[in-house]
mmCIF file of C-alpha atoms in Angstrom:
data_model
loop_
_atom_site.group_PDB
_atom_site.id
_atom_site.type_symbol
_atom_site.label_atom_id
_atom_site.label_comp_id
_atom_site.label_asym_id
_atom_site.label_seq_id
_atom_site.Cartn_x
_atom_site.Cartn_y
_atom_site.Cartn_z
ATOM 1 C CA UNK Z 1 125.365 70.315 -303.504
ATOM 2 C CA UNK Z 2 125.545 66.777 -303.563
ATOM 3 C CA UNK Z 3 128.489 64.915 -301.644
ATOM 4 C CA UNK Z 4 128.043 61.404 -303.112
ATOM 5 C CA UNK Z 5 127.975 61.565 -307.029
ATOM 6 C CA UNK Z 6 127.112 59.380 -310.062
ATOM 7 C CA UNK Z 7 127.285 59.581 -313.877
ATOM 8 C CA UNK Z 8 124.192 61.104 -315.032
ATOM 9 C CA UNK Z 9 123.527 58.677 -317.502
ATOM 10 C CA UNK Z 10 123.824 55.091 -318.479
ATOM 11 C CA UNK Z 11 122.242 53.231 -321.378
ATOM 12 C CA UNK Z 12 122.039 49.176 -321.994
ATOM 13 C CA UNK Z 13 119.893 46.864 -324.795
ATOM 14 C CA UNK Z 14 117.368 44.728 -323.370
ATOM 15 C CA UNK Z 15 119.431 41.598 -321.149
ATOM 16 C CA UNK Z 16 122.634 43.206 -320.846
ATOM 17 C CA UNK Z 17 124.110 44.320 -317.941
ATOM 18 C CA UNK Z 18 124.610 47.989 -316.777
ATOM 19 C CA UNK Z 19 126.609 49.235 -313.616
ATOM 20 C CA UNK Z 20 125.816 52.781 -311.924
ATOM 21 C CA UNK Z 21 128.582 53.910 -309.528
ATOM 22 C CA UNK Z 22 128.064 56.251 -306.967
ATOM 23 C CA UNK Z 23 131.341 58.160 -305.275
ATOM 24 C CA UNK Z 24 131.578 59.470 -302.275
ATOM 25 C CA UNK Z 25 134.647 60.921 -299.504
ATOM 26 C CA UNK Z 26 135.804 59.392 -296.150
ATOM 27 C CA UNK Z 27 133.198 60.859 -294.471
ATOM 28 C CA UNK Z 28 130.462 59.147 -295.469
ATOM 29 C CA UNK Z 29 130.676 55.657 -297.622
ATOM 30 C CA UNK Z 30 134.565 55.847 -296.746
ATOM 31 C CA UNK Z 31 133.660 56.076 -293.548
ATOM 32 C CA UNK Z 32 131.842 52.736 -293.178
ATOM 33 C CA UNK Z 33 128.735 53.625 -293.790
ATOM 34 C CA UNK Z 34 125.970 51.913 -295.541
ATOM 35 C CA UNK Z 35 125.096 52.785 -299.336
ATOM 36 C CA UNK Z 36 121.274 52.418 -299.899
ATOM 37 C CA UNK Z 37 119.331 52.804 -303.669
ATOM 38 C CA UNK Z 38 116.257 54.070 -305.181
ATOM 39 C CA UNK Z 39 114.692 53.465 -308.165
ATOM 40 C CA UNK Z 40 112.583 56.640 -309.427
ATOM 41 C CA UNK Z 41 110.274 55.987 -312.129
ATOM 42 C CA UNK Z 42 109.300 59.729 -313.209
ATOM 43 C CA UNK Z 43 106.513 61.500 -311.598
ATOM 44 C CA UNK Z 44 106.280 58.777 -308.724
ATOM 45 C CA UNK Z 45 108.386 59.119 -305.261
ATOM 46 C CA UNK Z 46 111.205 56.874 -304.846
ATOM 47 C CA UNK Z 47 111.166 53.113 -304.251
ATOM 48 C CA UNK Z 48 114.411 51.359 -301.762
ATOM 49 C CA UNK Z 49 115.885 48.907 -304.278
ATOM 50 C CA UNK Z 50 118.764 48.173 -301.969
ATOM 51 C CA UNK Z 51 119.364 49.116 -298.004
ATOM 52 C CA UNK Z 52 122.670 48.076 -296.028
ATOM 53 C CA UNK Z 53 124.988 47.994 -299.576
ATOM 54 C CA UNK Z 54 123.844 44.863 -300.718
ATOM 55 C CA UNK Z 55 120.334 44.031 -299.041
ATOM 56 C CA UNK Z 56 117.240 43.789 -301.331
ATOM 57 C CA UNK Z 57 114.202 44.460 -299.572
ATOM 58 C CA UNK Z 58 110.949 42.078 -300.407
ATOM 59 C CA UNK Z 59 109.397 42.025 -303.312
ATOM 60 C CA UNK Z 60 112.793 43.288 -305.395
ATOM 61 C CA UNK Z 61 114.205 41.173 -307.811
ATOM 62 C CA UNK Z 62 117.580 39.575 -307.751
ATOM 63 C CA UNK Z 63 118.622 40.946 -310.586
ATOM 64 C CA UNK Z 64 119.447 44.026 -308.601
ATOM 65 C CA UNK Z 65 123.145 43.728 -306.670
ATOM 66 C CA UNK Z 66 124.825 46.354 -304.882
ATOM 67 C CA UNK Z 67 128.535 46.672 -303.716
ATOM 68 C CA UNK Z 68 130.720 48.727 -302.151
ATOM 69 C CA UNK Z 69 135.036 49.696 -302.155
ATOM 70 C CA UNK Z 70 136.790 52.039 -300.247
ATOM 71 C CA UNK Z 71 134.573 55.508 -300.444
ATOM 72 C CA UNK Z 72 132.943 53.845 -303.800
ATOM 73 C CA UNK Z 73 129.703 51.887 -304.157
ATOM 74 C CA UNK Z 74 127.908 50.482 -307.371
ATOM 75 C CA UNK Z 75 124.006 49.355 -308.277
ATOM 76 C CA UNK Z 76 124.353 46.754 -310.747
ATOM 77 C CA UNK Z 77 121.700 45.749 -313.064
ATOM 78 C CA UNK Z 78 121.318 42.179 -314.654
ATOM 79 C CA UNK Z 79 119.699 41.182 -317.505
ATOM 80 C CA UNK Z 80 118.098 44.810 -318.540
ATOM 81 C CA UNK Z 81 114.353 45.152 -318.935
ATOM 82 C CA UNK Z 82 112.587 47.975 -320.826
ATOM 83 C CA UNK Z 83 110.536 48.494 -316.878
ATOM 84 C CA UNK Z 84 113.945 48.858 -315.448
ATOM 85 C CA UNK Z 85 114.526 52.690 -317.234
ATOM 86 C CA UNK Z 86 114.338 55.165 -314.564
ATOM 87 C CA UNK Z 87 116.101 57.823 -312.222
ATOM 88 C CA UNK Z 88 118.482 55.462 -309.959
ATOM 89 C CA UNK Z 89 120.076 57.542 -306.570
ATOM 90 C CA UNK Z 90 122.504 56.504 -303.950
ATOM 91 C CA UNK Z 91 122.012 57.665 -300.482
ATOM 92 C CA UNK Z 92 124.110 57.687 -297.114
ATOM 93 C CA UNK Z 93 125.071 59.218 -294.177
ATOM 94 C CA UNK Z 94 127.588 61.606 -293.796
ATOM 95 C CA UNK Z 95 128.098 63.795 -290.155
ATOM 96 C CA UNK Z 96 124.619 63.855 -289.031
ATOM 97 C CA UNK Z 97 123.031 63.991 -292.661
ATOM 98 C CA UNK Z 98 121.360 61.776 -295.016
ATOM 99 C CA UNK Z 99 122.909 62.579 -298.113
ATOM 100 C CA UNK Z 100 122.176 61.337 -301.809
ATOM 101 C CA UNK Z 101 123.686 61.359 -305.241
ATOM 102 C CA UNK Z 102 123.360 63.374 -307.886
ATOM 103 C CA UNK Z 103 121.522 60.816 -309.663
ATOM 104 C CA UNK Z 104 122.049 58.622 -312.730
ATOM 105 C CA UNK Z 105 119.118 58.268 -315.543
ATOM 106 C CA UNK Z 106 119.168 54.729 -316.799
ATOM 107 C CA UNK Z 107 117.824 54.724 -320.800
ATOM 108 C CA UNK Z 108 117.173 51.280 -321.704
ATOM 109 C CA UNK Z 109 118.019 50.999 -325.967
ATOM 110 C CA UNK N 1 98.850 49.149 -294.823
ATOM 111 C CA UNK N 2 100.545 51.955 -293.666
ATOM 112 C CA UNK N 3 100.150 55.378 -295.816
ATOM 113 C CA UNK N 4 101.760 58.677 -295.751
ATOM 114 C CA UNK N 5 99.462 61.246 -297.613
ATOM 115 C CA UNK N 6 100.930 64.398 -297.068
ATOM 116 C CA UNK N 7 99.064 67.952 -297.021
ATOM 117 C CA UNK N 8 99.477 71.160 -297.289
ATOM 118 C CA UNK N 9 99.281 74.461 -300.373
ATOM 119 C CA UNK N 10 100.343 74.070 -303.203
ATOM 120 C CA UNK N 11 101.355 77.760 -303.514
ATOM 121 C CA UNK N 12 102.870 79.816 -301.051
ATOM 122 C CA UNK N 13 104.499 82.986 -301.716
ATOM 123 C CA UNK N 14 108.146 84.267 -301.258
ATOM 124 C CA UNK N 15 109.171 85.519 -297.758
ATOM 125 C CA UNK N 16 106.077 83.219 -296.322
ATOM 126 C CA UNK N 17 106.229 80.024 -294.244
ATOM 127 C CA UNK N 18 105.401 76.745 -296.258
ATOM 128 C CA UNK N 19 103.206 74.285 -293.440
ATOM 129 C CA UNK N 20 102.912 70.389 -294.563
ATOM 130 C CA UNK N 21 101.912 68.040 -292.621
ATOM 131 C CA UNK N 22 101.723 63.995 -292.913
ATOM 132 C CA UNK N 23 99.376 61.478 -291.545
ATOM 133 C CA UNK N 24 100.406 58.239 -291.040
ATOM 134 C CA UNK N 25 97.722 55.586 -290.993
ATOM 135 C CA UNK N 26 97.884 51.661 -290.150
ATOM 136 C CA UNK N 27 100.913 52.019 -288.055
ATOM 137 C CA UNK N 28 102.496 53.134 -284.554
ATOM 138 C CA UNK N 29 104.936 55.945 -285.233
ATOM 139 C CA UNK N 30 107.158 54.823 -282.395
ATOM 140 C CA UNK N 31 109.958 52.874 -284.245
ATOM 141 C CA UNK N 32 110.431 55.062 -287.030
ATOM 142 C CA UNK N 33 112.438 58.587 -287.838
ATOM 143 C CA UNK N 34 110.096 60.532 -289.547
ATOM 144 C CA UNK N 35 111.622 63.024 -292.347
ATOM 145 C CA UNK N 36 110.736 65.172 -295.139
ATOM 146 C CA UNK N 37 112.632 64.774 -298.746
ATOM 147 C CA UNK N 38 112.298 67.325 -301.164
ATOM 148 C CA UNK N 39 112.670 67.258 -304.681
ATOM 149 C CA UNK N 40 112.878 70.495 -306.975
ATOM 150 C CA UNK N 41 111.363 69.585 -310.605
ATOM 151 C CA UNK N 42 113.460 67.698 -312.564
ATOM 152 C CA UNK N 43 116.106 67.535 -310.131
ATOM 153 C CA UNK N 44 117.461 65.213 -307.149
ATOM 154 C CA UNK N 45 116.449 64.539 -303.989
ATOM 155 C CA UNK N 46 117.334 66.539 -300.656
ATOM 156 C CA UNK N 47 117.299 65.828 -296.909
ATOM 157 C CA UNK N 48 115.605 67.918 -294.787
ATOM 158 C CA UNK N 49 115.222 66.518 -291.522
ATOM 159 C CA UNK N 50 113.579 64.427 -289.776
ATOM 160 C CA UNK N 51 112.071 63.806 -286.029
ATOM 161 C CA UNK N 52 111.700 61.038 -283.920
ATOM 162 C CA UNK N 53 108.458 60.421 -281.588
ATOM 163 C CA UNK N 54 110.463 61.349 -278.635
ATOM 164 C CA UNK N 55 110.446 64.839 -280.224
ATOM 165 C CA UNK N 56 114.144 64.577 -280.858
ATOM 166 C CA UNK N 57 115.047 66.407 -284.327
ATOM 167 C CA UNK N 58 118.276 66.535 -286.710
ATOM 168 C CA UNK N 59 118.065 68.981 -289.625
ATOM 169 C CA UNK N 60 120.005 69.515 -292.734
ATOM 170 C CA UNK N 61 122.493 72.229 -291.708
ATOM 171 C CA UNK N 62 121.712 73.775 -295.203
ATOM 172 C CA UNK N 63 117.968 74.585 -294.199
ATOM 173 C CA UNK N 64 118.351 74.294 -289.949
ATOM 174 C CA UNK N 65 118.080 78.385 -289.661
ATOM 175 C CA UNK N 66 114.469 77.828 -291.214
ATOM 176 C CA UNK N 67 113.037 74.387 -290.693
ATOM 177 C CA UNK N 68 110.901 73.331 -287.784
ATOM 178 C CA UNK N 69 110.298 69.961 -287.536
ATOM 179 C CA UNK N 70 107.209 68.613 -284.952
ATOM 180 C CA UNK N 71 105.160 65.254 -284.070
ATOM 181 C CA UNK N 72 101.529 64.886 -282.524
ATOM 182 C CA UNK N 73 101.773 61.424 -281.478
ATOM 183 C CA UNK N 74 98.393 61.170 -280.458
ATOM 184 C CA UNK N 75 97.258 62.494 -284.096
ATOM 185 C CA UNK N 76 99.995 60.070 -285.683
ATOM 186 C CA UNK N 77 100.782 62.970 -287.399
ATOM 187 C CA UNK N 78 103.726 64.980 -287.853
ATOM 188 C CA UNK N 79 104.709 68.777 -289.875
ATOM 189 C CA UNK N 80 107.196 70.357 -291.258
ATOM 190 C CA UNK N 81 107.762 74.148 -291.479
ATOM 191 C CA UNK N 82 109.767 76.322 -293.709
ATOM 192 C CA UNK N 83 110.012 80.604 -293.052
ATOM 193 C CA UNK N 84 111.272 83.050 -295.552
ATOM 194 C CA UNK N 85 110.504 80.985 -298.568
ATOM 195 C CA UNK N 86 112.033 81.404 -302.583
ATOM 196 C CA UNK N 87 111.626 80.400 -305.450
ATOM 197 C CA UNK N 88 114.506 77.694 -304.625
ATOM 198 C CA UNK N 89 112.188 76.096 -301.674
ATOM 199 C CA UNK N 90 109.825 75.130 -305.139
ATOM 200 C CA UNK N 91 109.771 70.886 -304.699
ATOM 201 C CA UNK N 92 108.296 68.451 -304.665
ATOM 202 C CA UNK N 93 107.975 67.552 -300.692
ATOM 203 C CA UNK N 94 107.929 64.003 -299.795
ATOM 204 C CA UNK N 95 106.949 62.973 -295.801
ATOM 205 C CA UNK N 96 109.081 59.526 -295.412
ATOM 206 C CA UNK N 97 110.133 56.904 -293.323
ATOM 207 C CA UNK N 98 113.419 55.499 -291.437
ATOM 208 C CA UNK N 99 113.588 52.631 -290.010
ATOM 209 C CA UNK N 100 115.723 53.167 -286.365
ATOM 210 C CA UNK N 101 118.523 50.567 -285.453
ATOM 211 C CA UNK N 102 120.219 48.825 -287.561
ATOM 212 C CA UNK N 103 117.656 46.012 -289.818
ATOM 213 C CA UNK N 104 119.809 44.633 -292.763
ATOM 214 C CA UNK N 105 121.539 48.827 -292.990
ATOM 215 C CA UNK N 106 120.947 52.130 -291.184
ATOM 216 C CA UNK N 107 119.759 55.650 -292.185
ATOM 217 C CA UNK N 108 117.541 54.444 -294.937
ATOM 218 C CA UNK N 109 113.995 54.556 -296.216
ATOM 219 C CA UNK N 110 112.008 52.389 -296.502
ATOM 220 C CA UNK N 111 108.081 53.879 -296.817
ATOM 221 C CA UNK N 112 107.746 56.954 -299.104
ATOM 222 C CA UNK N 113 104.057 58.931 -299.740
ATOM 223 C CA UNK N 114 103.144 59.979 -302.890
ATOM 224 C CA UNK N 115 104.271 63.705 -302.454
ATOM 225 C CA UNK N 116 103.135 67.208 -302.925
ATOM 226 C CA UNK N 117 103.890 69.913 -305.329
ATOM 227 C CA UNK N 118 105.076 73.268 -303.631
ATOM 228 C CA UNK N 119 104.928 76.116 -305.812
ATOM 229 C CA UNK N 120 106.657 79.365 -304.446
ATOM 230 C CA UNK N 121 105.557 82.283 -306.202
ATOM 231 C CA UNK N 122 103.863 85.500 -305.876
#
């Protein structure tokens, strides 16, 4: 069972802007540490869209943000494109163990 | 550019051991954790474990009692090992890597391979 969990869906039109939260406990993002996201398109593995909470790695586009509050982080999208509907999971550590959300599926209208 | 193609059967049948195994190519092995991820079809993603190339290991208490987790550093290559297998151990298995210290975050990944389709049934 999943210790860090998210909404399993969110929707958006093409250029809005969509938010996916992902909540966890004091012993993981409460805890200080960092909130990382994937991007799964289906049937491929998953691709970092943001390490360290708010870090985009090469090659990802800016409008991908990521925040965190208290035992709370968010992945924001900007600006919504039809490539951007996928499988979006948070990840972190909690006592010894990489953990991830439940996972949110991202329909773009 | 560094690959992970993982290997292994595609089918392995309950109360068996499931063997993968993961090549990495283009790279040292030395600064990374190396892990396995698995997926179950059409749902999320789960640590296993991972090891490091001083042979350390940390496992997902949830699978520890079965899991073995080893590295051949002169192959580049390291495995993963699952006894008594179920149905629930069917996944997708992905081999994966961590970046160690802390470089813009901590206890993420950052390479993934392609993965391979375990199928537990008799």
């Amino acid at each position: 069972q999943s210790v860090l969990t998210q909404p399993p869906s969110v929707s958006g039109a093409p250029g809005q802007r969509v938010t996916i939260s992902c909540s966890g406990s004091s012993s993981n993002i409460g805890a200080g540490y960092d909130v990382h996201w994937y991007q799964q398109i289906p049937g491929t593995p998953p691709r970092l869209l943001i390490r360290g909470t708010t870090y985009r790695p090469s090659g990802v586009p800016d409008r991908f943000s990521g925040s965190k509050s208290g035992t709370s982080a968010s992945l924001t999208i900007s600006g919504l494109q039809a490539a951007d509907e996928a499988d979006y999971y948070c990840q972190s550590y909690d006592r010894t163990v990489r953990v991830f959300g439940t996972g949110t599926q991202l329909t773009v209208l | 550019q560094v690959q992970l193609p993982e290997s292994g059967p595609g089918l392995v049948k309950p109360s068996e051991t499931l063997s993968l195994s993961c090549n990495v190519s283009g790279n040292s092995i030395s600064n990374y954790y190396w892990t396995w991820i698995r997926q179950p079809p059409g749902k999320g993603l789960e640590w296993i474990g991972c090891v490091y190339y001083s042979g350390s290991t940390s496992y997902n208490p949830s699978l520890k009692s079965r899991v073995t987790l080893s590295l051949d550093t002169s192959n580049n290559q390291f495995s993963l090992t699952l006894t008594s297998v179920t149905a629930a151990d069917t996944a997708v298995y992905y081999c994966v890597r961590e970046p160690t210290g802390y470089i813009y975050g901590q206890y993420y990944f950052d390479l993934w391979g392609l993965g391979t389709l375990v199928t537990v049934s008799s």
